[in-house]
Amino acid sequence: MTQLEHDHADREALAAAIPMPGTDTPLARELADNARRRIQLTGRQFPKPTSQRVLTVANQKGGVGKTTTTVNVAAALAQSGLKALVIDLDPQGNASTALGIDHHAEVPSIYDVLVDGTPLLDVVQPCTTVENLFCAPATIDLAGAEIELVSLVARESRLQKAIAASAESGHEFDYILIDCPPSLGLLTVNAMVAASEVFIPIQCEYYALEGLSQLLKNIDLVKRHLNPALHVSTILLTMYDGRTRLSAQVADEVREHFPEEVLRTTVPRSVRVSEAPSFGETVMTYDPASSGALAYLEAAGEMADRGAAGPT
Ligand code: ADP
Ligand code: MG
């Protein structure tokens, strides 16, 4: 057995030792469940991917959990021993805020990388609450980039070139997650050219699948014309509400369409998840024992296991 397998066996034994509570007390059941999952998950070291993974977190609907998913999955990967970079490609800069990264107008940002050709590593800042986690912030300048990019050479592949150049300088991240704006413009196209994987968060709500076909169509266009490697590798169901039939129905429907891509873990709707950004923290440090943090840790673990098993 490898060290990782030993560690896994120990955790399973410990988790199995927690007694099963009666099913008549939902709260006790949830607490015991969380305790068991915490032992199974927290402090576990995730395996490295066979090669650097670059994922574009996309969905042209706003408010579906792109930013929340980006920062929390990246934090979970970093806490579990992998080196992770979040590229904030949304002019609103929500990912930068959520990671507690300074992004006022004068800060060197992803705008400088895209428009002026500044090296990516010159704008990357470490996240102070999570070791191994880094962020290329977005400032308000980025709002103009969508238009400024139009007249530049190789306008679709500027982010891809910047990432490739940083890897050549010997600075490799295990995971790069790109947080996209809620549109399918040039910024999102740059993200899709830079990544080989698309990671789609889907909110377990009515109309969840509406607009998905447009996103898939665009992915296909980018694949055919700009980036043959591009594919949807990962789908995460977010804001799942266990009390409604609707959430379960949406989840079933998405799993039926994308059996390979959807992660087993679903992220529950949780107040702690939505509170964390106002403290400049991810839920992974804000409340690591909460059900939201555990879900993101579990989802990140699934992704890491897939990444270690070979090309995804
Ligand atoms: P997007 O980046 O797709 O626009 P966000 O990640 O910003 O979406 O999420 C939209 C809103 O939903 C935010 O206010 C966020 O805090 C909240 N939110 C996201 N995931 C959850 C969750 N699991 N539970 C509760 N609130 C959530
Ligand atoms: Mg966002």
Short mmCIF file of C-alpha atoms in Angstrom, two decimals, residues 51-58 191-200 215-216 218-224 226-235 258 260-261 306-307 310-312:
data_model
loop_
_atom_site.label_atom_id
_atom_site.label_comp_id
_atom_site.label_asym_id
_atom_site.label_seq_id
_atom_site.Cartn_x
_atom_site.Cartn_y
_atom_site.Cartn_z
CA SER A 51 -0.12 17.08 -16.33
CA GLN A 52 -1.18 20.63 -15.61
CA ARG A 53 -4.94 21.04 -15.84
CA VAL A 54 -6.45 24.29 -17.06
CA LEU A 55 -10.21 24.58 -16.56
CA THR A 56 -12.52 27.32 -17.75
CA VAL A 57 -15.42 27.76 -15.38
CA ALA A 58 -18.18 28.87 -17.68
CA ALA A 191 -10.55 31.40 -21.50
CA MET A 192 -11.80 28.63 -23.78
CA VAL A 193 -8.72 28.84 -25.97
CA ALA A 194 -6.42 28.79 -22.92
CA ALA A 195 -8.04 25.72 -21.34
CA SER A 196 -8.58 22.21 -22.54
CA GLU A 197 -11.41 21.61 -20.10
CA VAL A 198 -14.69 23.39 -19.50
CA PHE A 199 -16.11 23.13 -15.99
CA ILE A 200 -19.81 24.02 -15.85
CA LEU A 215 -22.97 27.35 -24.23
CA LEU A 216 -22.36 23.91 -25.75
CA ASN A 218 -20.06 27.98 -28.47
CA ILE A 219 -17.73 25.40 -26.97
CA ASP A 220 -18.11 23.43 -30.16
CA LEU A 221 -17.32 26.48 -32.30
CA VAL A 222 -14.16 27.22 -30.32
CA LYS A 223 -13.23 23.55 -30.54
CA ARG A 224 -13.58 23.48 -34.32
CA LEU A 226 -9.46 27.60 -32.29
CA ASN A 227 -8.82 24.81 -29.78
CA PRO A 228 -9.37 21.17 -30.84
CA ALA A 229 -8.60 19.94 -27.30
CA LEU A 230 -11.53 21.77 -25.72
CA HIS A 231 -14.23 19.64 -24.10
CA VAL A 232 -16.66 19.69 -21.19
CA SER A 233 -14.90 17.59 -18.57
CA THR A 234 -16.70 18.49 -15.36
CA ILE A 235 -20.19 19.53 -14.27
CA PHE A 258 -24.10 14.09 -18.86
CA GLU A 260 -19.70 10.98 -17.28
CA GLU A 261 -19.16 14.66 -16.61
CA ARG A 306 -9.99 11.92 -12.11
CA GLY A 307 -7.00 14.09 -13.01
CA GLY A 310 -5.06 10.21 -16.75
CA PRO A 311 -6.24 12.74 -19.32
CA THR A 312 -9.71 13.97 -18.48
#
